[in-house]
CSV table of C-alpha atoms in Angstrom, one decimal:
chain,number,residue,atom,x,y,z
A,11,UNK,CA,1.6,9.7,37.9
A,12,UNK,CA,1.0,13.5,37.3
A,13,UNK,CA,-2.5,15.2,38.4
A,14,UNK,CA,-4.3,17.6,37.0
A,15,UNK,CA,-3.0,21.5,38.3
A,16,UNK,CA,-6.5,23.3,37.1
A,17,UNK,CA,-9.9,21.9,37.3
A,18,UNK,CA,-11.2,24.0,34.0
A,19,UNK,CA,-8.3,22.8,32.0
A,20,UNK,CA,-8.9,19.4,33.2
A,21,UNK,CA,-12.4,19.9,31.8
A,22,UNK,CA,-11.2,21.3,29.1
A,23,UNK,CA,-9.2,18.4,28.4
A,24,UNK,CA,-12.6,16.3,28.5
A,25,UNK,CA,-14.5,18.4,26.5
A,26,UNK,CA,-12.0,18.4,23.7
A,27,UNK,CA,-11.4,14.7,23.8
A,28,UNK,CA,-15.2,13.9,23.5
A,29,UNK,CA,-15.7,16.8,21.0
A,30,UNK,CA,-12.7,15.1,18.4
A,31,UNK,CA,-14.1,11.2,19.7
A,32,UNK,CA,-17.8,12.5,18.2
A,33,UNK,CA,-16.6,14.1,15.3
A,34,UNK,CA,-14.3,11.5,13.9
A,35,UNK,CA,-16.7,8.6,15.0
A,36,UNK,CA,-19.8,10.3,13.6
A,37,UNK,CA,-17.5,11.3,10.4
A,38,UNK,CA,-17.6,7.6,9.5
A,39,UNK,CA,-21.1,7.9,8.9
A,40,UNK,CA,-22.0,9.9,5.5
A,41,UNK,CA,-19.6,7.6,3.5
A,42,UNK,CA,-21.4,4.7,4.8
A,43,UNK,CA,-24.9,6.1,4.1
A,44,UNK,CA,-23.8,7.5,0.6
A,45,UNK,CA,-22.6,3.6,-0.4
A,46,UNK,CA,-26.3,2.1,1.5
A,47,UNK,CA,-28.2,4.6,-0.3
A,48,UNK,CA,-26.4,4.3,-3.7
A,49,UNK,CA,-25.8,0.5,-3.3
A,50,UNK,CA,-22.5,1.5,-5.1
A,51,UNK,CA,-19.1,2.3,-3.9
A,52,UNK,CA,-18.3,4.0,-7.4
A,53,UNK,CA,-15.6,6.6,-6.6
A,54,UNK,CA,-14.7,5.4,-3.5
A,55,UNK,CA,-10.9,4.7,-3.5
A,56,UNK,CA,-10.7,1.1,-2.4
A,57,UNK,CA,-6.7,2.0,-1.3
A,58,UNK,CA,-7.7,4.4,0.8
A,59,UNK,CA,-10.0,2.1,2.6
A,60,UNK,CA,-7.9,-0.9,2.6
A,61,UNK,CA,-5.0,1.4,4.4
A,62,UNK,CA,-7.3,2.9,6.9
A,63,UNK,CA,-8.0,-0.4,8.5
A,64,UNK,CA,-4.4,-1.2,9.0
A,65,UNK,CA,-4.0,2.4,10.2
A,66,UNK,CA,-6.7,1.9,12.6
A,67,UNK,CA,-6.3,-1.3,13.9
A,68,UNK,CA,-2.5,-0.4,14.8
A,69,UNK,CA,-3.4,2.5,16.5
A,70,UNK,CA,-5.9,0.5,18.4
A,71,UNK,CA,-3.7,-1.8,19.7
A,72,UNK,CA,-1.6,1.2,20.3
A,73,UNK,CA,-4.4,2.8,22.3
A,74,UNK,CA,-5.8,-0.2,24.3
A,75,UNK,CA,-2.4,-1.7,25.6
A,76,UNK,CA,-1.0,1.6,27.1
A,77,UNK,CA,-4.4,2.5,28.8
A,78,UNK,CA,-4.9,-0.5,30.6
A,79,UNK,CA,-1.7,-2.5,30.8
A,80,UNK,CA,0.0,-1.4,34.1
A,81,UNK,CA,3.1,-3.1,33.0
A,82,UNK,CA,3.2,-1.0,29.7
A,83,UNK,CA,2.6,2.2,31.6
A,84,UNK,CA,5.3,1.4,34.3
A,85,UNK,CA,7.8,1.4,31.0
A,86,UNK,CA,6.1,4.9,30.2
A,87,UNK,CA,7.1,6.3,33.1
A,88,UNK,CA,10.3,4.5,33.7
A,89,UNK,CA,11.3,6.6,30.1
A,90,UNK,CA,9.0,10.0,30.3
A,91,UNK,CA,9.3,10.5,34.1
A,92,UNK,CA,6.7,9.6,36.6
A,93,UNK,CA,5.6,12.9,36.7
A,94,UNK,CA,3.9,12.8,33.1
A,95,UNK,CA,0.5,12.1,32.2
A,96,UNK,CA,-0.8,8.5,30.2
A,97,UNK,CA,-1.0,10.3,27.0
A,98,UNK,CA,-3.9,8.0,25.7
A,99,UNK,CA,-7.5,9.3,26.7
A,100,UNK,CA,-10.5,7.3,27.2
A,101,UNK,CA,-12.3,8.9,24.1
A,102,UNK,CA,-8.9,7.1,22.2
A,103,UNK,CA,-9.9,3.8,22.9
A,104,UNK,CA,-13.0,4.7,22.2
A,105,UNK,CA,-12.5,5.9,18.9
A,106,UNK,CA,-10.4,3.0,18.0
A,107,UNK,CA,-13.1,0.6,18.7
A,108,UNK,CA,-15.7,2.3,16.5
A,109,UNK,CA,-13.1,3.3,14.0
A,110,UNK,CA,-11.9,-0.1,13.6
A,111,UNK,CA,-15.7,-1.4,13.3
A,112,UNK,CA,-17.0,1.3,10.6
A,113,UNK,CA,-14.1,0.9,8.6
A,114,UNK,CA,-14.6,-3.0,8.2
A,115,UNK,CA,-18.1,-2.0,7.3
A,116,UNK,CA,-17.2,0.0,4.6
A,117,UNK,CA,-14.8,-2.8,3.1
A,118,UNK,CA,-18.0,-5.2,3.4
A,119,UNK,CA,-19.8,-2.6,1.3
A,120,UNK,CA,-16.9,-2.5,-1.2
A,121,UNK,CA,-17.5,-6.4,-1.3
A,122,UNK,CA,-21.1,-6.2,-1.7
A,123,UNK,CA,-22.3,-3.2,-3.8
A,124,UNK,CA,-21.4,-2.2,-7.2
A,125,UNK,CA,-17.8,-1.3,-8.0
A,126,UNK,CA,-17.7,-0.6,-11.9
A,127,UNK,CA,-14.3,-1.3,-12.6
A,128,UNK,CA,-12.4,-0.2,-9.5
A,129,UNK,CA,-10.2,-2.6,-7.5
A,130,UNK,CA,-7.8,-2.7,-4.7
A,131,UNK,CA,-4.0,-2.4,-6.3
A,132,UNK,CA,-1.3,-5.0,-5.8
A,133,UNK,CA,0.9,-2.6,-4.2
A,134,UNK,CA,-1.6,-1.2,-1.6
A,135,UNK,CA,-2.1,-4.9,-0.7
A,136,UNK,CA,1.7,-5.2,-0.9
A,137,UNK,CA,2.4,-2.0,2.0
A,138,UNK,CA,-0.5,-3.7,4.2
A,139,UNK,CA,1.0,-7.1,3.7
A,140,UNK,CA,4.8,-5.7,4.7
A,141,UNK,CA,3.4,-3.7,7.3
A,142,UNK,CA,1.6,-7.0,9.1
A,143,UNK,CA,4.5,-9.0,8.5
A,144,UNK,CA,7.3,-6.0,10.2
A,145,UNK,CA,4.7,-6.2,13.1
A,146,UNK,CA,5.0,-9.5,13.9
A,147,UNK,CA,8.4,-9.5,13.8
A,148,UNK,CA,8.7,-7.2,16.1
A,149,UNK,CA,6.8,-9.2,18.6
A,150,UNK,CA,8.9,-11.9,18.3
A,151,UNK,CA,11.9,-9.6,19.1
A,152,UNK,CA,10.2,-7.7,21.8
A,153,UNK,CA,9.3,-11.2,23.6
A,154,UNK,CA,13.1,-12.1,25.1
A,155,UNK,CA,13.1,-8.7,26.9
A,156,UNK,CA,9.2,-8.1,27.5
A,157,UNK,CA,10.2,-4.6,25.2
A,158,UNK,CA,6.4,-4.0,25.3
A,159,UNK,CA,6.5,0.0,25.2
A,160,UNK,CA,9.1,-0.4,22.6
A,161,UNK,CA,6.6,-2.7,20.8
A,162,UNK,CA,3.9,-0.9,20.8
A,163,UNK,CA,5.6,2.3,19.8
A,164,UNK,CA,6.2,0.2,16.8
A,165,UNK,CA,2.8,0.0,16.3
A,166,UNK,CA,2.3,3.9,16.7
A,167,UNK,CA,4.6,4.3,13.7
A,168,UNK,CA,2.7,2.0,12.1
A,169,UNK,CA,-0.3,4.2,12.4
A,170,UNK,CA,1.6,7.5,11.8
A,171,UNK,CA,2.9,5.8,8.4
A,172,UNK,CA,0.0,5.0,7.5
A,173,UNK,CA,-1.9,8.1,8.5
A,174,UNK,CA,0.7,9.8,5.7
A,175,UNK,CA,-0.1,7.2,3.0
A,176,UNK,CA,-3.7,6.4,3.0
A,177,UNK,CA,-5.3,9.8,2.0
A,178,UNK,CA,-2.8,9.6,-1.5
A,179,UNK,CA,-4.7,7.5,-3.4
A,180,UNK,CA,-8.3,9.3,-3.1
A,181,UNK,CA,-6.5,12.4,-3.3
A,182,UNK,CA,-5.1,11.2,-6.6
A,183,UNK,CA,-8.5,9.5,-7.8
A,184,UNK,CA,-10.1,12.8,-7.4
A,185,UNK,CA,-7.4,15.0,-9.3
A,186,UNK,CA,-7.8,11.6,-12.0
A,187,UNK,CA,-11.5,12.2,-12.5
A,188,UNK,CA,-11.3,15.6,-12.1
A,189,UNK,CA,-14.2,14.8,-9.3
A,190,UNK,CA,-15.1,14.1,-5.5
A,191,UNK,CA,-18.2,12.8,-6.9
A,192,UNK,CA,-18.8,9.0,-4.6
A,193,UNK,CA,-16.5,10.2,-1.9
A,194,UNK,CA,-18.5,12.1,1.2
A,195,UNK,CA,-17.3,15.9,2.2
A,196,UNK,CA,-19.6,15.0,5.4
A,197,UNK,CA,-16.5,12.6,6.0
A,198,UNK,CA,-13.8,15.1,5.4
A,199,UNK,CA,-15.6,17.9,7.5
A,200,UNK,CA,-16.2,15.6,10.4
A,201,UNK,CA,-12.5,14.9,10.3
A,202,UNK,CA,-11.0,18.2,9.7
A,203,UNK,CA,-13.6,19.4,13.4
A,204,UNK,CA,-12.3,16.0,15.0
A,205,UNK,CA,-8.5,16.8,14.3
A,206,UNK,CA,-8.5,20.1,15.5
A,207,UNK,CA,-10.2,19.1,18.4
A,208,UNK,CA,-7.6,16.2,19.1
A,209,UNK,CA,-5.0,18.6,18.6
A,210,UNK,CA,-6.3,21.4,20.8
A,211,UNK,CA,-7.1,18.4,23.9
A,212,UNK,CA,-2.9,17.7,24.2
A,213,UNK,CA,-2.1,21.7,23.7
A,214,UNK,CA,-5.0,21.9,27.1
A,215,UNK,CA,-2.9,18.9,28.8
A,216,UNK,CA,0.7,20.6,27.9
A,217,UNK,CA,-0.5,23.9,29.2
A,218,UNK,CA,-1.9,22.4,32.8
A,219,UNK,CA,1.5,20.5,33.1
A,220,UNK,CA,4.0,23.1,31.9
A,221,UNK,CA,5.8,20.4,29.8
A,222,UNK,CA,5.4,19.4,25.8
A,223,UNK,CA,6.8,15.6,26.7
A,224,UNK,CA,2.8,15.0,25.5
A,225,UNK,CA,3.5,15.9,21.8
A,226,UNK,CA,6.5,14.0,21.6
A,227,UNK,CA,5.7,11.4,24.0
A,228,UNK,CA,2.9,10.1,21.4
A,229,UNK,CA,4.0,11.7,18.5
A,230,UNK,CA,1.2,9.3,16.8
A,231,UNK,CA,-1.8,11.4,17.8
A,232,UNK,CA,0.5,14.3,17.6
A,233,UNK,CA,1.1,13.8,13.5
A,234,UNK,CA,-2.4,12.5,13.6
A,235,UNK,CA,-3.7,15.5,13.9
A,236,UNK,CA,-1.7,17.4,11.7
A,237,UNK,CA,-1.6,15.1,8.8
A,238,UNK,CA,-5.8,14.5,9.3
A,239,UNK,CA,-5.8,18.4,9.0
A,240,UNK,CA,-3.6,18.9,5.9
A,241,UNK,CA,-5.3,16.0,3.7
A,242,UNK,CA,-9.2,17.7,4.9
A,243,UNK,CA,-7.7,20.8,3.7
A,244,UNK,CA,-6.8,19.6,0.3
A,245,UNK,CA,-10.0,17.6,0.0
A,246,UNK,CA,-12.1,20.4,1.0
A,247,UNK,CA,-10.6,22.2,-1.9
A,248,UNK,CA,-11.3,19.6,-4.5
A,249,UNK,CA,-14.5,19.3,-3.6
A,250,UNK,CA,-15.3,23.5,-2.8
A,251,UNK,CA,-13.2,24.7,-5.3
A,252,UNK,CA,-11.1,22.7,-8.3
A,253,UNK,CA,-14.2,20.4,-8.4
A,254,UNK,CA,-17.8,21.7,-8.0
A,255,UNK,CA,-20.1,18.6,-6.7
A,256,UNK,CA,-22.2,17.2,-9.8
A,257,UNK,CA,-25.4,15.5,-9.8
A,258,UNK,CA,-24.0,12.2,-11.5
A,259,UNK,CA,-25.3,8.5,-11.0
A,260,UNK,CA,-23.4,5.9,-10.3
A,261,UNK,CA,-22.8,4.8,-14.1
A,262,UNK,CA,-21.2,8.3,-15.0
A,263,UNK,CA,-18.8,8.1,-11.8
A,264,UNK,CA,-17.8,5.0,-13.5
A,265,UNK,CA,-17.1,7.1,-17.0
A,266,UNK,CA,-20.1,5.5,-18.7
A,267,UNK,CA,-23.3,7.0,-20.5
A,268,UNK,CA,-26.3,5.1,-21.0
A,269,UNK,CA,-27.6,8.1,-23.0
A,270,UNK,CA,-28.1,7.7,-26.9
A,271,UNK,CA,-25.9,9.9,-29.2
A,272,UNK,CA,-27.9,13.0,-30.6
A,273,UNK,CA,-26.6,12.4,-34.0
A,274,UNK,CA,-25.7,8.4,-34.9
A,275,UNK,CA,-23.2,7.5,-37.1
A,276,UNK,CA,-23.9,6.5,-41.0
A,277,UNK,CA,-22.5,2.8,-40.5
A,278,UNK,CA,-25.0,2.5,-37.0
A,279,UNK,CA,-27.7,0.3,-38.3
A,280,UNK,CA,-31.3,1.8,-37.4
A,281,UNK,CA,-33.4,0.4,-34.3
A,282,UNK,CA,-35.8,-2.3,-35.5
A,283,UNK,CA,-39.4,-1.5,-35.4
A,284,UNK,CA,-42.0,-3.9,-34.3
């Protein structure tokens, strides 16, 4: 296995790593709080939530395997060259753990709080049930041959599929309601910091050991970044730009008005007087 050529770079590397680990572990946070202190989930995409544990929970079995199986990172090497790096960092696990954990927090919310009239579609329960179901396949055809690498690269591309799919629906929502109004720009800017951070930690690592097998050794976290970047782009728009935050309630995200009409209509029978 590969060392480290320059102390500040491997610092560097560190520093980076922890920097994207706290932003996109923290950037769980303000969606979570919004729903607690709302006690509604009202323009919360449910999709998007729903496909974000599957994308996290592949890419932390993704994570967790290839740091600590031996046997795993022996197939690494036997393909990249045992003078590459583990691409998976510490702060990866790390953030798979707690990513996996908040995300299952927020579906709990969605379970608990009011929803209005928003529900989780039949075909984003149909892509996480043929995504499950491909997975276990493979298992059962990387068990003859002990194809673990192979396996969980499978998983990777589980992740990087889903990292491409699971921003469309809120994006959509938004441009729908013509509103970001329920869904947490602390999230989005949190994320946007956190990719660029990730992204900037395997440039560090490339640059110490003269060789780019890093991006396209785990060309997960590499389109993990990119794709995280594009979709907190887009979202920072909606919300800075197309659409201006509104002070709204819950019951208004939800398209209702509990307001009287200024002027009732002549067939509106008058309110009763006691």
């Amino acid at each position: 296995m590969a060392s480290w050529n320059s102390v500040p770079l491997e610092i560097t590397y560190e520093v980076l790593g922890w920097l994207a680990f706290v932003s996109w572990s923290i950037s769980f946070y303000p969606q979570v709080i919004l729903n607690f202190r709302r006690k509604s989930v009202v323009g919360l995409n449910f999709d998007f939530v729903l496909l974000n544990l599957t994308k996290h929970s592949s890419y932390l079995i993704y994570n967790v395997v290839l740091y600590f199986s031996r046997a795993v990172q022996k197939q690494y090497f036997e393909k990249y060259g045992y003078d590459q790096m583990i691409p998976v960092a510490a702060n990866d696990v790390a953030f798979s753990i707690h990513a996996v954990l908040l995300t299952a927090i927020t579906l709990v919310q969605i379970a608990i709080y009011d929803r209005g009239n928003q529900k989780i579609s039949k075909l984003a329960i149909g892509i996480v049930s043929a995504v499950w179901l491909a997975a276990a396949i493979c298992f059962f055809i990387a068990l003859p041959k002990h194809s673990w690498l192979w396996l969980i690269s499978v998983f990777n591309s589980i992740q990087v599929f889903m990292t491409m799919i699971k921003y469309i629906p809120q994006a959509l929502f938004n441009f729908a309601r013509k509103s970001t109004d329920g869904f947490s720009i602390g999230n989005i800017l949190l994320d946007f910091t956190g990719g660029l951070a990730n992204y900037a930690q395997m440039a560090v690592q490339s640059i110490d050991q003269n060789s780019w097998v890093n991006f396209y050794g785990n060309i997960g976290k590499t389109l993990l970044s990119l794709v995280s970047v594009s979709f907190d782009i887009l979202f920072m728009l909606q919300h800075y730009v197309l659409y201006p935050a509104k002070s709204t309630t819950p019951s208004t995200l939800n398209g209702e008005d509990k307001k009287d009409p200024l002027i009732k209509s002549s067939d509106q029978p008058e309110s009763e007087t006691v």
